[in-house]
Structures are given as structure tokens and as C-alpha cells.
Short mmCIF file of C-alpha atoms in Angstrom, two decimals:
data_model
loop_
_atom_site.label_atom_id
_atom_site.label_comp_id
_atom_site.label_asym_id
_atom_site.label_seq_id
_atom_site.Cartn_x
_atom_site.Cartn_y
_atom_site.Cartn_z
CA MET H 1 -0.11 -0.17 0.21
CA LYS H 2 1.13 3.38 -1.55
CA LYS H 3 2.09 6.16 1.61
CA ILE H 4 -0.07 9.46 0.91
CA LEU H 5 1.81 12.24 2.40
CA THR H 6 0.31 15.69 1.90
CA PRO H 7 2.24 17.58 2.55
CA LEU H 8 5.31 16.47 1.11
CA ALA H 9 8.33 17.75 -0.03
CA LEU H 10 11.28 15.76 -1.93
CA ALA H 11 14.54 15.19 -3.03
CA ILE H 12 16.89 11.77 -3.86
CA GLY H 13 20.03 12.82 -5.63
CA LEU H 14 21.68 9.35 -6.49
CA ALA H 15 25.01 10.00 -6.41
CA ILE H 16 25.46 6.67 -8.91
CA LEU H 17 28.98 5.54 -11.30
CA PRO H 18 27.84 6.59 -14.50
CA ALA H 19 30.73 4.49 -15.73
CA ALA H 20 30.94 1.93 -13.17
CA ASN H 21 32.26 -1.38 -13.84
CA ALA H 22 31.77 -4.47 -12.12
CA ALA H 23 34.97 -5.94 -12.84
CA ASP H 24 36.70 -2.37 -10.93
CA PHE H 25 35.69 -4.57 -7.66
CA ILE H 26 36.01 -8.02 -8.20
CA ALA H 27 39.35 -10.19 -7.70
CA LYS H 28 41.00 -10.25 -10.77
CA GLU H 29 40.20 -14.47 -11.77
CA ALA H 30 36.90 -13.75 -11.70
CA ASP H 31 37.65 -11.24 -14.86
CA PRO H 32 35.33 -14.33 -17.51
CA ALA H 33 32.47 -14.28 -15.77
CA LEU H 34 32.15 -10.44 -16.18
CA GLU H 35 30.51 -9.97 -19.45
CA ALA H 36 26.80 -10.85 -18.14
CA VAL H 37 27.47 -8.65 -15.63
CA ALA H 38 29.30 -5.16 -16.92
CA GLU H 39 26.59 -4.85 -19.33
CA LEU H 40 24.03 -4.66 -16.71
CA THR H 41 26.20 -2.41 -14.73
CA GLU H 42 26.56 0.25 -17.79
CA GLN H 43 23.02 0.28 -18.26
CA PRO H 44 21.82 3.77 -16.66
CA TYR H 45 19.47 3.26 -13.22
CA GLN H 46 15.81 4.98 -14.36
CA GLN H 47 14.74 5.93 -11.10
CA GLN H 48 11.43 6.01 -10.59
CA GLU H 49 9.38 8.71 -10.94
CA ILE H 50 8.12 10.61 -7.25
CA THR H 51 5.08 12.51 -6.97
CA GLU H 52 4.36 14.40 -4.33
CA GLU H 53 1.26 11.17 -3.42
CA VAL H 54 4.13 8.75 -2.97
CA TYR H 55 7.13 8.83 -0.86
CA VAL H 56 9.93 6.57 -0.98
CA SER H 57 12.87 7.25 1.32
CA ALA H 58 16.46 7.17 0.75
CA GLU H 59 17.23 3.57 1.62
CA ASP H 60 14.03 1.90 -0.63
CA GLN H 61 16.16 4.27 -2.98
CA LEU H 62 18.85 1.65 -3.33
CA ARG H 63 16.82 -1.19 -2.52
CA ASP H 64 15.61 0.00 -6.19
CA LEU H 65 18.43 0.72 -7.35
CA MET H 66 20.12 -2.79 -5.96
CA LYS H 67 17.95 -4.54 -8.38
CA THR H 68 18.08 -3.03 -11.45
CA ARG H 69 21.91 -3.44 -11.69
CA GLY H 70 21.19 -7.59 -10.32
CA TRP H 71 22.94 -6.80 -6.52
CA GLY H 72 22.15 -8.46 -3.70
CA GLN H 73 23.23 -7.16 -0.10
CA GLY H 74 25.85 -9.26 1.99
CA TRP H 75 28.30 -11.12 0.69
CA ASP H 76 28.82 -12.39 -3.16
CA ALA H 77 30.78 -15.55 -3.25
CA ASN H 78 31.12 -15.87 -6.79
CA LYS H 79 32.39 -11.82 -7.29
CA LYS H 80 34.53 -11.47 -3.94
CA ARG H 81 32.56 -8.18 -2.65
CA ILE H 82 30.32 -7.51 -0.37
CA PHE H 83 27.71 -4.75 -0.69
CA VAL H 84 25.51 -3.07 2.04
CA VAL H 85 23.02 -0.26 2.08
CA HIS H 86 22.93 1.58 5.72
CA SER H 87 20.94 4.06 6.51
CA GLU H 88 20.17 6.55 9.25
CA SER H 89 17.39 9.59 10.33
CA PHE H 90 17.26 12.70 12.10
CA ASP H 91 14.27 14.93 13.57
CA ASN H 92 13.35 18.01 11.37
CA GLU H 93 10.87 20.51 11.73
CA ASP H 94 11.35 21.59 7.84
CA PRO H 95 15.05 22.23 6.77
CA THR H 96 14.78 25.45 4.75
CA TYR H 97 14.66 26.89 8.65
CA ASP H 98 17.12 24.31 10.26
CA ASP H 99 20.39 26.21 10.29
CA SER H 100 22.25 23.88 10.96
CA PHE H 101 20.93 21.51 8.54
CA ILE H 102 23.33 21.16 5.92
CA ALA H 103 26.38 20.57 9.52
CA LYS H 104 24.05 17.83 10.30
CA ARG H 105 22.93 15.88 7.03
CA SER H 106 26.98 15.70 6.05
CA MET H 107 27.81 14.15 9.74
CA PHE H 108 24.72 11.80 9.68
CA SER H 109 26.13 10.84 6.54
CA THR H 110 29.17 10.39 8.01
CA LEU H 111 27.15 8.02 10.77
CA ALA H 112 25.45 5.55 7.94
CA VAL H 113 29.17 5.15 6.19
CA MET H 114 29.83 4.03 9.57
CA GLY H 115 27.45 2.19 9.82
CA ALA H 116 27.51 -0.06 6.91
CA LYS H 117 31.82 -0.58 7.30
CA ALA H 118 30.85 -1.80 10.29
CA LYS H 119 28.35 -4.57 9.55
CA VAL H 120 31.47 -5.56 7.08
CA VAL H 121 34.14 -5.30 10.04
CA GLU H 122 31.18 -8.00 11.66
CA PHE H 123 31.05 -10.34 8.65
CA MET H 124 34.84 -10.84 8.80
CA ARG H 125 34.60 -11.98 12.85
CA THR H 126 32.30 -11.37 15.57
CA GLN H 127 32.67 -11.97 18.77
CA MET H 128 29.88 -13.09 20.60
CA THR H 129 27.72 -13.20 24.25
CA ALA H 130 23.94 -14.20 24.58
CA ALA H 131 21.67 -15.06 26.53
CA ASP H 132 18.48 -15.97 26.75
CA GLN H 133 16.60 -17.14 30.36
CA LEU H 134 12.75 -17.32 31.65
CA SER H 135 12.49 -17.25 35.94
CA ALA H 136 8.60 -18.54 37.17
CA PRO H 137 7.49 -19.67 40.82
CA GLY H 138 8.29 -22.92 41.45
CA THR H 139 3.91 -23.02 42.31
CA ASN H 140 1.76 -20.28 41.44
CA VAL H 141 -0.36 -19.55 44.48
CA TYR H 142 -2.12 -16.23 42.72
CA ALA H 143 -2.95 -19.00 39.70
CA GLU H 144 -4.51 -21.43 42.79
CA LEU H 145 -6.70 -18.41 45.01
CA ASN H 146 -7.73 -17.65 41.21
CA GLU H 147 -9.08 -20.81 40.63
CA GLN H 148 -11.23 -21.14 43.67
CA PHE H 149 -12.27 -17.70 43.51
CA LEU H 150 -14.11 -19.47 40.08
CA LYS H 151 -15.33 -22.44 41.74
CA ILE H 152 -17.16 -20.14 44.66
CA GLN H 153 -18.17 -17.17 42.32
CA LYS H 154 -20.40 -19.96 40.86
CA LYS H 155 -20.85 -21.51 44.44
CA ILE H 156 -22.81 -17.51 44.93
CA ALA H 157 -24.64 -17.78 42.03
CA SER H 158 -25.82 -21.24 42.56
CA SER H 159 -27.29 -20.43 46.08
CA GLU H 160 -28.70 -16.68 44.89
CA LYS H 161 -30.01 -18.01 42.06
CA ALA H 162 -32.13 -20.55 44.92
CA LEU H 163 -32.67 -17.82 47.40
CA ALA H 164 -34.50 -15.98 44.45
CA LYS H 165 -36.39 -19.11 43.50
CA LEU H 166 -38.04 -19.15 46.92
CA LEU H 167 -39.23 -15.72 47.00
CA ALA H 168 -41.05 -16.15 43.85
CA GLU H 169 -43.22 -18.81 46.00
CA VAL H 170 -44.06 -15.61 48.66
CA ASP H 171 -42.94 -13.04 47.14
CA ALA H 172 -44.03 -13.11 42.56
CA ALA H 173 -44.50 -9.25 42.63
CA GLU H 174 -40.58 -9.28 44.34
CA ALA H 175 -39.14 -12.10 42.56
CA GLU H 176 -40.30 -10.42 39.81
CA LYS H 177 -38.01 -7.05 39.98
CA LEU H 178 -35.33 -9.31 40.93
CA LYS H 179 -35.49 -10.80 37.26
CA GLY H 180 -34.23 -7.47 36.05
CA VAL H 181 -31.48 -7.68 38.25
CA THR H 182 -28.48 -9.18 36.84
CA LEU H 183 -25.23 -11.04 38.92
CA GLU H 184 -23.19 -8.04 38.78
CA ASP H 185 -25.62 -5.88 40.10
CA ARG H 186 -26.84 -8.27 43.06
CA THR H 187 -24.11 -6.70 45.73
CA LYS H 188 -23.85 -8.09 49.10
CA ALA H 189 -26.19 -5.68 50.45
CA PHE H 190 -28.70 -6.38 47.57
CA MET H 191 -28.56 -10.20 48.85
CA ASP H 192 -28.74 -9.23 53.12
CA ALA H 193 -31.77 -7.08 51.93
CA LEU H 194 -33.48 -10.37 50.16
CA ILE H 195 -32.37 -12.80 52.92
CA LYS H 196 -34.32 -9.65 55.22
CA ARG H 197 -37.15 -10.22 53.58
CA LEU H 198 -37.55 -14.08 53.42
CA ASP H 199 -36.86 -14.48 56.90
CA THR H 200 -39.48 -12.00 57.66
CA ALA H 201 -41.51 -14.28 55.39
CA TYR H 202 -40.36 -17.76 56.83
CA SER H 203 -40.71 -16.89 60.00
CA SER H 204 -45.21 -16.85 59.77
CA GLY H 205 -46.23 -20.33 60.99
CA ASP H 206 -47.76 -20.35 57.55
CA ILE H 207 -45.19 -21.49 55.92
CA GLU H 208 -44.63 -26.02 56.15
CA GLU H 209 -41.77 -27.40 57.63
CA LYS H 210 -40.03 -28.63 54.08
CA LYS H 211 -39.26 -25.35 52.56
CA ARG H 212 -38.18 -23.90 55.87
CA LYS H 213 -35.31 -26.31 55.81
CA ALA H 214 -34.70 -25.67 52.30
CA TYR H 215 -34.33 -21.78 52.91
CA GLN H 216 -32.27 -22.28 55.91
CA LYS H 217 -30.52 -24.83 54.17
CA ALA H 218 -29.84 -22.19 50.66
CA LYS H 219 -29.45 -19.09 53.52
CA THR H 220 -26.31 -21.21 55.08
CA ARG H 221 -24.68 -22.15 51.29
CA TYR H 222 -24.88 -18.16 50.54
CA GLU H 223 -23.23 -17.04 53.68
CA GLU H 224 -20.77 -19.85 54.09
CA ALA H 225 -19.70 -19.38 49.90
CA MET H 226 -19.78 -15.99 50.70
CA ALA H 227 -16.99 -15.38 53.59
CA GLU H 228 -14.46 -17.68 51.59
CA HIS H 229 -15.34 -15.77 48.71
CA GLU H 230 -13.92 -12.81 51.12
CA ASP H 231 -11.10 -14.89 52.84
CA ILE H 232 -9.37 -15.52 49.00
CA VAL H 233 -10.02 -11.77 48.06
CA ALA H 234 -7.91 -11.22 51.41
CA LYS H 235 -5.58 -13.92 50.13
CA ALA H 236 -4.74 -12.44 47.03
CA GLU H 237 -4.87 -8.98 47.35
CA ALA H 238 -2.31 -8.89 50.26
CA ILE H 239 0.06 -10.93 46.65
CA LYS H 240 -1.57 -8.62 43.10
CA GLY H 241 0.40 -7.76 41.60
CA SER H 242 3.13 -10.37 42.72
CA VAL H 243 5.68 -12.05 39.22
CA ALA H 244 4.63 -14.68 37.68
CA LEU H 245 6.84 -14.84 35.03
CA GLU H 246 10.04 -12.97 34.28
CA ALA H 247 12.01 -13.85 30.71
CA THR H 248 14.95 -12.04 29.78
CA SER H 249 16.73 -11.64 25.68
CA ALA H 250 20.34 -10.53 25.74
CA VAL H 251 23.20 -10.62 23.27
CA GLU H 252 26.33 -8.15 23.08
CA THR H 253 28.55 -8.53 19.77
CA LEU H 254 32.23 -6.59 19.36
CA ALA H 255 34.14 -6.76 16.26
CA LYS H 256 36.70 -5.14 15.08
CA ALA H 257 39.69 -5.32 12.30
CA PRO H 258 41.72 -2.83 9.84
CA LEU H 259 39.81 -1.40 7.29
CA MET H 260 40.75 -0.31 3.99
CA GLY H 261 39.49 0.43 0.74
CA THR H 262 35.80 0.80 1.31
CA SER H 263 33.95 2.72 -0.08
CA ILE H 264 30.65 4.40 -1.50
CA LEU H 265 28.53 3.63 -4.90
CA ALA H 266 25.29 5.08 -4.52
CA GLN H 267 24.13 7.99 -1.85
CA ALA H 268 20.04 8.85 -1.46
CA GLU H 269 18.30 11.33 0.67
CA SER H 270 15.08 11.82 1.52
CA TRP H 271 12.96 14.41 2.84
CA ASN H 272 9.08 13.58 4.67
CA ALA H 273 7.20 16.43 5.25
CA GLU H 274 4.54 14.65 7.48
CA GLU H 275 6.63 12.77 9.71
CA GLU H 276 9.44 15.13 10.27
CA ARG H 277 11.86 13.21 9.48
CA TYR H 278 15.55 13.98 7.21
CA GLU H 279 16.54 10.34 5.76
CA VAL H 280 20.36 9.22 4.86
CA ALA H 281 21.44 6.36 3.36
CA VAL H 282 24.63 4.48 1.18
CA LEU H 283 24.68 1.71 -0.92
CA THR H 284 28.87 0.64 0.18
CA VAL H 285 31.01 -1.75 -1.72
CA TRP H 286 33.89 -3.76 -0.25
CA SER H 287 36.35 -6.41 -2.02
CA PRO H 288 39.03 -7.49 -2.07
CA LYS H 289 40.62 -5.43 -5.21
CA LEU H 290 39.57 -2.73 -3.30
CA GLU H 291 41.61 -3.94 -0.44
CA GLU H 292 44.64 -4.05 -3.14
CA GLY H 293 44.27 -0.89 -4.14
CA ALA H 294 45.19 0.62 -0.92
CA LYS H 295 47.14 -1.40 0.37
CA ALA H 296 49.15 -0.67 -2.62
CA ILE H 297 49.42 3.46 -1.85
CA LEU H 298 49.67 3.07 1.61
CA THR H 299 53.05 0.78 1.05
CA GLY H 300 54.02 3.13 -2.97
CA GLU H 301 53.48 0.06 -3.96
CA GLU H 302 54.29 -0.36 -7.84
CA GLN H 303 50.84 -1.39 -9.65
CA ASP H 304 49.74 -2.61 -13.38
CA THR H 305 47.19 0.13 -15.01
CA LYS H 306 46.19 0.08 -18.38
CA PRO H 307 43.91 2.43 -20.18
CA LYS H 308 40.03 1.59 -20.24
CA LYS H 309 37.98 3.47 -21.58
CA ALA H 310 36.77 6.07 -19.07
CA LEU H 311 36.97 9.41 -17.87
CA SER H 312 39.82 10.94 -15.65
CA VAL H 313 38.88 11.36 -11.92
CA GLN H 314 38.78 15.48 -12.69
CA GLU H 315 35.81 14.87 -15.38
CA TRP H 316 34.14 12.32 -13.65
CA LEU H 317 33.44 14.53 -10.07
CA ASP H 318 32.30 16.57 -11.96
CA THR H 319 29.34 14.37 -13.46
CA GLN H 320 28.37 13.47 -10.28
CA ASP H 321 26.26 15.92 -8.46
CA ALA H 322 27.77 17.64 -5.89
CA ALA H 323 24.20 18.13 -3.23
CA THR H 324 24.50 14.74 -2.15
CA LEU H 325 28.77 14.20 -2.38
CA VAL H 326 29.38 13.28 0.62
CA GLY H 327 32.13 10.29 2.43
CA PRO H 328 34.49 7.67 0.59
CA ARG H 329 34.65 6.88 -3.45
CA SER H 330 36.21 5.01 -5.63
CA TYR H 331 37.46 5.26 -9.03
CA VAL H 332 39.42 4.11 -11.84
CA ASP H 333 40.26 6.10 -14.43
CA ASN H 334 41.24 6.30 -18.01
CA LYS H 335 44.54 5.43 -17.43
CA GLY H 336 43.43 2.31 -14.88
CA ASP H 337 44.50 4.89 -11.79
CA ARG H 338 42.20 3.72 -9.12
CA TRP H 339 41.91 6.43 -6.59
CA PHE H 340 40.00 7.34 -3.02
CA ILE H 341 38.30 10.39 -2.68
CA GLY H 342 36.72 11.51 0.10
CA ALA H 343 34.22 14.54 0.17
CA TYR H 344 31.85 17.44 2.29
CA ALA H 345 30.14 19.17 2.25
CA MET H 346 29.13 22.23 4.41
CA PRO H 347 26.97 26.43 4.35
CA VAL H 348 28.35 28.61 3.17
CA SER H 349 26.45 31.43 4.36
CA GLY H 350 26.77 34.69 6.91
CA SER H 351 29.30 36.49 6.99
CA SER H 352 33.04 36.12 5.87
CA SER H 353 34.56 34.95 8.72
CA LYS H 354 31.55 32.11 8.91
CA ILE H 355 32.32 31.13 5.12
CA ARG H 356 35.86 31.02 5.74
CA LYS H 357 35.56 28.47 8.71
CA ASN H 358 33.38 26.62 7.39
CA LYS H 359 35.57 26.18 4.26
CA GLY H 360 38.91 25.15 6.45
CA ILE H 361 36.47 22.12 8.18
CA ALA H 362 34.32 21.17 4.98
CA ASP H 363 38.40 21.02 3.17
CA LEU H 364 39.73 18.86 6.70
CA MET H 365 36.23 17.03 6.68
CA ALA H 366 37.22 15.63 3.33
CA LYS H 367 40.77 14.96 4.24
CA LYS H 368 39.14 13.09 7.02
CA GLU H 369 37.04 10.60 4.68
CA ALA H 370 39.97 10.18 1.71
CA VAL H 371 41.60 8.24 4.14
CA MET H 372 39.57 6.82 5.53
CA ALA H 373 38.33 5.37 2.64
CA LEU H 374 42.42 3.86 2.49
CA TYR H 375 42.63 2.22 5.89
CA SER H 376 40.93 2.75 9.30
CA ASP H 377 40.81 1.24 12.29
CA MET H 378 37.04 -0.51 12.63
CA GLU H 379 35.36 -1.54 15.80
CA THR H 380 31.89 -2.29 16.94
CA GLN H 381 30.06 -3.08 19.76
CA LYS H 382 26.55 -3.58 20.30
CA GLN H 383 24.27 -4.39 23.03
CA ALA H 384 20.61 -5.53 23.23
CA GLU H 385 17.71 -6.82 25.54
CA ILE H 386 15.10 -7.51 26.23
CA ALA H 387 12.07 -8.16 29.31
CA LEU H 388 9.64 -9.30 29.87
CA GLN H 389 7.41 -10.03 33.15
CA THR H 390 4.06 -10.37 33.92
CA ARG H 391 2.19 -9.47 37.00
CA SER H 392 -1.20 -11.59 39.04
CA GLY H 393 -4.10 -8.84 37.62
CA GLU H 394 -7.22 -8.87 39.64
CA LEU H 395 -9.31 -12.08 40.85
CA GLY H 396 -10.67 -13.31 37.50
CA GLY H 397 -9.55 -11.41 35.73
CA LYS H 398 -6.05 -11.36 32.95
CA ASP H 399 -2.04 -10.71 33.66
CA HIS H 400 -0.69 -8.08 33.31
CA THR H 401 2.78 -9.12 31.14
CA GLU H 402 4.75 -5.75 30.43
CA VAL H 403 8.26 -5.46 28.04
CA ALA H 404 11.25 -2.71 28.00
CA THR H 405 13.94 -2.93 25.45
CA SER H 406 17.47 -1.50 25.47
CA PHE H 407 20.26 -1.22 22.69
CA ALA H 408 23.27 0.46 22.95
CA GLU H 409 26.68 0.96 20.46
CA THR H 410 29.57 2.37 20.18
CA THR H 411 31.78 2.37 16.95
CA ARG H 412 34.64 4.03 15.72
CA GLN H 413 36.86 4.28 12.60
CA ALA H 414 39.61 5.92 13.39
CA VAL H 415 44.32 6.91 12.07
CA GLU H 416 46.48 7.64 13.84
CA ASN H 417 49.75 9.18 13.14
CA ARG H 418 49.20 7.83 9.45
CA GLN H 419 51.97 8.79 6.63
CA VAL H 420 49.32 9.28 3.19
CA ASN H 421 51.26 10.61 0.39
CA GLY H 422 49.51 12.03 -2.90
CA MET H 423 46.46 13.28 -1.69
CA SER H 424 45.53 16.77 -3.24
CA GLN H 425 41.56 18.78 -4.19
CA LEU H 426 40.69 17.55 -6.95
CA MET H 427 37.38 19.80 -6.59
CA SER H 428 35.28 22.46 -5.31
CA LYS H 429 32.35 23.70 -5.55
CA THR H 430 29.80 25.69 -3.82
CA VAL H 431 26.23 24.40 -5.46
CA THR H 432 22.43 24.67 -3.52
CA HIS H 433 21.00 21.48 -1.66
CA PRO H 434 18.01 21.28 -3.30
CA ILE H 435 16.17 20.55 -0.23
CA SER H 436 16.62 22.73 1.70
CA ASN H 437 17.51 25.42 -0.63
CA GLU H 438 20.69 26.26 0.86
CA LYS H 439 23.94 27.09 -0.40
CA ILE H 440 26.81 25.02 -0.01
CA TYR H 441 30.17 24.61 -0.51
CA VAL H 442 31.26 21.10 -1.10
CA ILE H 443 35.52 20.10 -2.18
CA ALA H 444 37.11 16.91 -3.05
CA TYR H 445 40.39 15.46 -2.17
CA GLY H 446 41.31 12.26 -3.54
CA VAL H 447 44.79 10.38 -3.79
CA SER H 448 45.59 7.26 -6.09
CA GLY H 449 48.63 4.77 -6.80
CA GLN H 450 50.71 6.40 -9.34
CA SER H 451 49.89 10.14 -7.52
CA ALA H 452 50.78 8.22 -4.37
CA ALA H 453 53.87 6.80 -5.96
CA GLU H 454 55.44 10.85 -7.23
CA ALA H 455 54.30 12.49 -4.42
CA LEU H 456 56.54 9.70 -2.34
CA LYS H 457 59.77 10.43 -4.80
CA LEU H 458 59.12 13.62 -5.14
CA SER H 459 59.39 13.85 -1.23
CA TYR H 460 62.85 12.51 -1.28
CA SER H 461 64.18 14.83 -3.29
CA THR H 462 62.20 17.51 -1.39
CA TYR H 463 64.68 16.34 2.27
CA GLN H 464 67.67 15.61 -0.63
CA SER H 465 67.59 18.98 -2.19
CA ALA H 466 66.70 20.72 0.98
CA THR H 467 70.39 18.45 2.19
CA LYS H 468 72.13 19.44 -0.12
CA ALA H 469 70.85 23.72 0.27
CA ASN H 470 71.64 23.56 4.18
CA LEU H 471 75.35 21.57 3.30
CA SER H 472 76.05 24.38 0.73
CA ASN H 473 74.93 27.11 3.26
CA SER H 474 76.98 25.55 6.21
CA VAL H 475 80.03 26.42 4.09
CA LYS H 476 78.61 29.63 3.19
CA GLN H 477 79.04 30.54 6.83
CA VAL H 478 82.05 29.09 7.82
CA VAL H 479 83.44 31.24 5.19
CA ALA H 480 81.56 34.44 6.41
CA ASP H 481 82.71 34.00 9.25
CA LYS H 482 86.74 33.36 8.26
CA LEU H 483 85.72 36.83 6.22
CA GLU H 484 84.18 38.61 9.39
CA GLN H 485 87.13 37.80 11.60
CA SER H 486 89.47 38.92 8.46
CA LEU H 487 87.87 42.29 8.33
CA GLU H 488 87.60 43.14 12.42
CA ALA H 489 91.11 41.39 12.03
CA SER H 490 91.91 44.52 9.72
CA LYS H 491 90.70 47.37 12.21
CA LYS H 492 92.96 46.86 14.71
CA ALA H 493 96.15 47.23 12.41
CA ASP H 494 98.44 49.86 12.61
CA VAL H 495 97.49 52.00 9.65
CA GLU H 496 96.59 56.22 10.11
CA ALA H 497 94.30 56.77 7.61
CA SER H 498 92.16 60.76 7.11
CA VAL H 499 88.66 60.18 6.31
CA GLY H 500 86.89 63.00 5.00
CA THR H 501 83.60 63.81 5.45
CA ASP H 502 81.28 67.35 4.13
CA SER H 503 78.07 67.90 6.25
CA GLY H 504 74.83 69.17 4.63
CA VAL H 505 71.07 68.90 4.23
CA MET H 506 69.02 67.07 1.81
CA PRO H 507 66.47 68.68 0.13
CA THR H 508 63.19 68.71 1.52
CA LYS H 509 59.92 67.79 -1.38
CA ALA H 510 56.72 70.16 -0.86
CA ALA H 511 53.86 68.35 0.85
CA ASN H 512 51.61 67.61 -1.81
CA THR H 513 48.34 68.11 -0.77
CA VAL H 514 45.66 65.07 -1.97
CA SER H 515 41.61 65.78 -2.41
CA HIS H 516 40.36 62.53 -1.24
CA LYS H 517 36.54 62.21 -1.66
CA LYS H 518 35.01 59.48 -0.43
CA VAL H 519 33.60 57.23 -3.33
CA ALA H 520 31.12 54.63 -2.80
CA THR H 521 32.90 50.30 -3.70
CA SER H 522 31.17 49.23 -6.87
CA SER H 523 31.22 44.95 -8.21
CA ASN H 524 34.76 44.28 -9.24
CA THR H 525 36.95 41.17 -10.18
CA LEU H 526 40.58 41.00 -9.21
CA LEU H 527 42.73 38.98 -11.51
CA ASN H 528 46.20 37.97 -10.94
CA ALA H 529 47.54 35.98 -13.68
CA PRO H 530 51.69 36.41 -14.29
CA THR H 531 52.89 35.19 -17.25
CA ILE H 532 54.75 32.11 -16.69
CA ASP H 533 55.62 28.82 -18.47
CA GLU H 534 53.90 25.70 -17.41
CA ASP H 535 57.57 23.26 -17.53
CA ASP H 536 58.31 25.04 -14.93
CA PHE H 537 55.43 22.99 -12.90
#
């Protein structure tokens, strides 16, 4: 059944690899089986039309995408890769007037990536502790009392019926009135009044002995049943609410591992105006081939690359929807070089100092995302518990069962003192976020095997050049010191010299008086572009 939302403000952006090839994520030995998959993945994704009447969450959008690509969640033993969809959401009245919306959205995108990476680590190895426990009293006294209570109620009802029959024999009018009184209305006071009426009738000498004995028997049974009823009620009241059943189910998991090469294949966002909830979702992929590419960059290993039908990494980034570009990406360019990319976005409105701060945050966060795509120490610990408790209720009634739940999670990804070579800014632009209509600054950093290797060589060269420059400077310093010593020695020599000096006053120019008139500044553009030779760099 479709969910109808009125009003609805919805926008979903899919940062899909337009030239994604399944071979980019599959081990080399699986290449012969790629033809059908490659044909499927090269087909453009046709997103279903989103109207004001139909709401499709960000996570459902990614699941629809996976169906069109023929991708299944979880580990694919044939293709040696794992796909994970993970979403996070937060409550928001309206993104258009929430000043911190973009920061929230970017942060929750990071949380979604962490959740997906945690599932990859949990797939590799998970340490688990779990227990289910049931606890119940050895003898359920309350249940026994309840059973006695039901029997006594039947006995009381039977006695009341017998007394009502006897009343009909002595007072037909009163008996007729009694027919309209239900058992619930027959309180103790009501029955006491009925017995009092019968006592008066049966005390006369007109009633035969046989009927008098029948009445006395029915009256005695009723009084005994009522006394027993009161005793059971008193006992039950004393233990009412006691625990009749208790059950718990608890599980705790711990998973940690160094993770290299996780990448986002697609990202979606959705805004549910009716529920005032914003959702971000990511489709991530990890494979041994991605891990190999990341490891080669970190270790400086040579990578075999060959040209392919693709775009350069900068051209590819230009094709992406920058409004939904947050987190890690992986792309193999036209030279066959694999890039690990990190992107981030922050709002750019307000004062110039605030814009500068937000751009600085976006810059550092994009670098962090790129590095986390290469390598991160992942650790996730989760705890869940469900507790059930059943307590006795009123006599003759039903038990009361309550359930309580608890969930706790700590997930962390981190890098520490990790040397990264070859990371550079690949893209930066200011765009309008389609849901909040807020201007955002989007920046992307990336590193590839080639850029890492070349940067490492440049690093060696820089230090070697600096070492030579420092040695040369040291030699020059020694020579300068020697010359200075020679100069000082020459001053102490017994040499007479006469120096003639002419004194005078330098002419001064008359101060020019300039009249300054305040003029309003108009819009303008400054460009500093000196003539340069590209070969210099």
C-alpha cells in the first residue's frame, strides 16, 4: 500500500557511478565471468518518478537501484565482494529554516558510512555473547487462589438462584423485579436485603417445615460461600501484582579489524514532511580488489594499470551531483589508475569569517574521508536486551505483561599518525542543496597509486634538495665567518687613514596636499595572472 503524504517536500539524489564497471570491484581471477554483469551495470539507472502522492525513502531508493543492477546485499562468494546498505535519520521540523541542517546532514552521512563499514567488519569476524532466560515461581499461589475464586463465584451464583426461587414462592412481585437484576448488580447489600425479606416470610407459621429447611439450607450455603469468597479476596489482595513470569533475552557483539578500501557506490537522501524526518542512506562496497588498491597506495607498491574507456577523475567528479556528494568514493580513471576520494559539504552563508571557518572544516573533513577510505581501524560494540515480566492481576481477570527494551552501540573508526602521500584537492564548488535550498560548499580530495608514488618521490627529492641546500649554506656560513674575522683583524692594524666628510642638509620636497573624496565601491573582480611557463612546474 502506497503511503500518501500531504504536504510532501521530497528530493532524492543518487550519486551513482555513471561509468561503474563491476570489474572495478571484483578479483582478477573472476574476470571471465564479468561480461553479463558488465553489460548490466553499464545500463543507466531509471529512477521511478517521485510525485507528491508517493513517498519513497532514501534506503528504498538504493534497494531499487540494486535490483536494477542485479546486486544483492551481503557477501557474494562468486564475485568476492560485499554490498551493504545502511541508513540514518534525524528529526527535523523543516530543513529550509534549520541553520544547522547541512552540518547535521553531513554528519549523519558519516554515521551512515560508519554503520555500513561496521557491518563489513562484523562479517569478517564477530565475538558474540548471548543469553535467553526464563524465571517463574515454583508454585503459582495466585493462580490457585484465582481458581478457587472462580469456583466460589459459581457457588454464590447457585445459592443466589436458589434464594431467588424461594422468594418467588412468597412474594411474586419482588421476584419479578429480581429478574431484571444482573449478577453484577447483586451486591452483598442487595442480597442481605433479599435474605431479610425471606427471613420475615419464613418466620411465620404458615410456611411448611420442608420449605423452611430448604430455605435455611440455601441461606447457609450462600453465607458460607460469601465468607469463603471474602477470605480468598483478602489473600489475593495481599499478593496481587506479584511476579508470575519473568524472561530476558540479551546479546552483545564485538567486532574490530583494520579496514582498507571501502567505498560508496551510491548515496540517497529523503525528506518526509509528514513525519518531519530526514534520512540519508549509502550503498557501500568492499572487496579484496579494493583492499589491494588501498594497500598499494599506502605501501608505495607499483600497480599495473592499463588505459580504459573512462573519464579522468576530475571529469568524473564534474558529472556527480555535488549536492549529495559526501563521504568516500572510489573511481578508476581513463589511465586505469584507481582513486580513493573523500568529499564533504558545509553551508556557506552568513559572515565572511563564518564562511571561511566552514570552508576550512569542509576541507579537513574531505581529507579525513579520503584517508578513511584508504585505511581505518574499525571497532563496533553493540548490546541489546529485551525484558518481559508478567504480574498477577485482579481475581477472575487476566495477568498483566509488560516489555522493556534496551539498545546501546559504540562504533569507532580512526587513523593515527598515518603517513599519506599524493593526496590533493580534485574539486570544489558551491551549489544549492535541493531540499533545504541552502548554498553549500562541496570539496573533494583524492589519492591514487600513481599520485602516491610520485608524491613519495617528490618527498625524497625535496629532502635531498634541502639537505644539499643546508650543506651549501653551512659552507657559506663558515666562509662568511672567516671573512668577518679577517675584517675585524684589519680594523686593529696600525694604519693611519684620513677620511674627509662633507656635511649638508638634504633638500626636502614640499608636501603634496591631495583631496580625497569618499566613493561607494561597486562590484568588481580582481585577477592576478602573471605570464608563466607551465614547464616550470
